[in-house]
Coordinates of C-alpha atoms in Angstrom, one line a residue:
D240 CA 15.5 -17.5 0.5
D241 CA 14.5 -19.6 3.5
A242 CA 11.6 -17.3 4.5
L243 CA 10.2 -17.1 1.0
A244 CA 10.6 -20.8 0.6
A245 CA 8.7 -21.3 3.9
Y246 CA 5.9 -19.1 2.8
Q247 CA 5.6 -20.8 -0.5
K248 CA 5.6 -24.3 1.2
A249 CA 2.9 -23.1 3.6
A250 CA 0.8 -21.9 0.6
E251 CA 1.3 -25.2 -1.1
L252 CA 0.2 -27.1 2.0
D253 CA -2.8 -24.9 2.6
P254 CA -3.8 -22.9 -0.5
S255 CA -6.4 -21.1 1.5
Y256 CA -3.8 -19.6 3.9
A257 CA -3.9 -15.9 3.0
D258 CA -1.0 -15.1 5.4
A259 CA 1.4 -17.3 3.4
F260 CA 0.6 -15.4 0.2
F261 CA 0.9 -12.1 2.1
G262 CA 4.3 -13.0 3.6
A263 CA 5.6 -14.1 0.2
G264 CA 4.4 -10.9 -1.3
I265 CA 6.2 -8.7 1.3
I266 CA 9.4 -10.6 0.7
Q267 CA 9.0 -10.1 -3.0
V268 CA 8.5 -6.4 -2.5
Q269 CA 11.7 -6.3 -0.5
R270 CA 13.5 -8.2 -3.3
H271 CA 12.3 -5.8 -5.9
Q272 CA 10.1 -8.4 -7.6
P273 CA 7.0 -6.3 -8.2
A274 CA 5.2 -8.6 -10.6
Q275 CA 5.5 -11.6 -8.3
A276 CA 4.6 -9.4 -5.3
V277 CA 1.5 -8.1 -7.0
A278 CA 0.4 -11.7 -7.8
S279 CA 1.0 -12.9 -4.2
L280 CA -0.7 -9.9 -2.6
K281 CA -3.7 -10.1 -5.0
H282 CA -4.0 -13.8 -4.1
S283 CA -4.0 -13.1 -0.4
L284 CA -6.8 -10.6 -0.9
E285 CA -8.8 -13.1 -3.0
L286 CA -8.7 -15.3 0.1
R287 CA -9.2 -12.6 2.6
P288 CA -10.7 -9.4 0.9
D289 CA -10.5 -7.0 3.9
Y290 CA -6.9 -7.9 4.8
L291 CA -5.5 -4.4 5.3
P292 CA -1.9 -5.4 5.6
A293 CA -2.0 -6.7 2.0
Q294 CA -4.0 -3.8 0.6
V295 CA -1.7 -1.0 1.4
P296 CA 1.5 -2.5 -0.2
L297 CA -0.6 -3.6 -3.1
T298 CA -1.9 -0.1 -3.6
W299 CA 1.7 1.2 -3.6
L300 CA 2.8 -1.3 -6.2
L301 CA -0.1 -0.8 -8.5
A302 CA 0.2 3.0 -8.2
S303 CA 3.9 3.7 -8.2
S304 CA 6.0 0.6 -9.3
P305 CA 9.1 1.5 -11.3
D306 CA 8.0 -1.3 -13.6
A307 CA 5.3 0.2 -15.9
T308 CA 4.0 -3.2 -16.7
V309 CA 3.0 -3.7 -13.1
R310 CA 1.3 -0.4 -12.6
D311 CA -2.5 -0.4 -12.7
P312 CA -3.8 3.0 -11.4
K313 CA -7.5 2.1 -11.5
L314 CA -7.0 -1.0 -9.5
A315 CA -4.6 0.9 -7.1
L316 CA -7.4 3.4 -6.5
T317 CA -9.8 0.6 -5.7
F318 CA -7.5 -0.9 -3.1
G319 CA -6.5 2.5 -1.8
E320 CA -10.0 3.6 -1.2
R321 CA -10.9 0.3 0.4
S322 CA -7.9 0.6 2.8
V323 CA -8.9 4.1 3.9
A324 CA -12.5 2.9 4.4
L325 CA -11.4 0.0 6.5
T326 CA -9.4 2.3 8.7
L327 CA -12.1 4.9 9.0
D328 CA -9.9 7.5 7.4
R329 CA -7.5 7.4 10.4
D330 CA -4.5 5.5 9.1
P331 CA -1.7 7.7 7.8
S332 CA -0.1 4.8 5.8
A333 CA -3.4 4.0 4.0
L334 CA -4.0 7.7 3.3
D335 CA -0.5 8.1 1.9
A336 CA -1.0 5.1 -0.4
L337 CA -4.3 6.4 -1.5
G338 CA -2.6 9.7 -2.4
A339 CA -0.2 7.8 -4.7
A340 CA -3.2 6.0 -6.3
L341 CA -5.1 9.2 -6.8
A342 CA -2.0 10.9 -8.4
A343 CA -1.5 7.9 -10.6
N344 CA -5.0 8.5 -11.9
G345 CA -4.3 12.2 -12.5
N346 CA -6.3 13.5 -9.5
F347 CA -3.6 15.5 -8.0
E348 CA -5.8 17.8 -5.8
R349 CA -7.3 14.8 -4.0
A350 CA -3.9 13.1 -3.8
A351 CA -2.5 16.2 -2.1
Q352 CA -5.5 16.3 0.3
S353 CA -5.1 12.6 1.2
V354 CA -1.4 13.0 2.0
Q355 CA -2.0 16.3 3.9
R356 CA -4.6 14.4 6.0
A357 CA -2.0 11.7 6.7
L358 CA 0.5 14.3 7.8
D359 CA -2.2 16.0 9.9
L360 CA -2.9 12.7 11.7
I361 CA 0.8 12.1 12.4
G362 CA 1.1 15.7 13.6
A363 CA -1.9 15.3 15.8
N364 CA -0.5 12.1 17.2
A365 CA -3.5 10.0 16.1
D366 CA -4.6 7.7 18.9
P367 CA -2.7 4.5 18.2
T368 CA -5.2 2.5 20.3
A369 CA -8.0 3.4 17.9
P370 CA -9.3 0.4 15.8
G371 CA -7.4 0.1 12.6
V372 CA -5.0 3.0 13.2
N373 CA -1.3 2.5 12.3
V374 CA 0.7 5.6 13.1
P375 CA 4.0 5.4 11.3
P376 CA 7.2 6.8 12.9
A377 CA 8.0 10.5 12.3
T378 CA 10.8 9.5 9.9
V379 CA 8.2 8.9 7.2
T380 CA 7.0 12.5 7.2
G381 CA 9.9 13.6 5.0
P382 CA 9.0 11.3 2.1
M383 CA 5.4 12.1 2.6
R384 CA 6.1 15.8 2.3
A385 CA 8.2 15.1 -0.9
R386 CA 5.2 13.2 -2.4
L387 CA 2.9 16.0 -1.4
A388 CA 5.1 18.5 -3.2
L389 CA 5.0 16.3 -6.3
Y390 CA 1.2 16.1 -6.3
R391 CA 1.0 19.9 -5.9
L392 CA 3.1 20.2 -9.0
G393 CA 0.8 17.8 -10.9
R394 CA 3.2 14.9 -10.9
P395 CA 2.6 11.3 -9.8
F396 CA 5.1 9.5 -7.5
I397 CA 7.0 6.6 -9.2
D398 CA 9.2 4.6 -6.8
A399 CA 12.8 4.2 -7.4
P400 CA 13.9 0.9 -9.0

């Protein structure tokens, strides 16, 4: 509660402070408050359009939220494609989120390709010093492989509530 209150106070004191809205959004994600998280993350991106840390979680929420009223596959695809472009197609997390957005839009073949690219980058030990690269720990490959299997079956990924 203290962290969320601090971010909200920071946003109140400086409504142009994108990081305050981002921080609030991440806490709202962790608290399973998807509608509030989407609003906070969208606002952070209105203030700072190329802010990658907000784009990837927003892509996930819009593509795969268990709350159907929060999902917006077309907007998820917009943010997912932008994230991958900003990272020059080298960030496994962005590629995985794009896969979810593609699958949410019914493009399962491209979704599978995106997640496979993410897994290939992790397997190839993508250069973590390259600009914009965020190599996740190996423990994420299991869930990535599970999503890849869903996409190959023609099914989107919906996060657990």
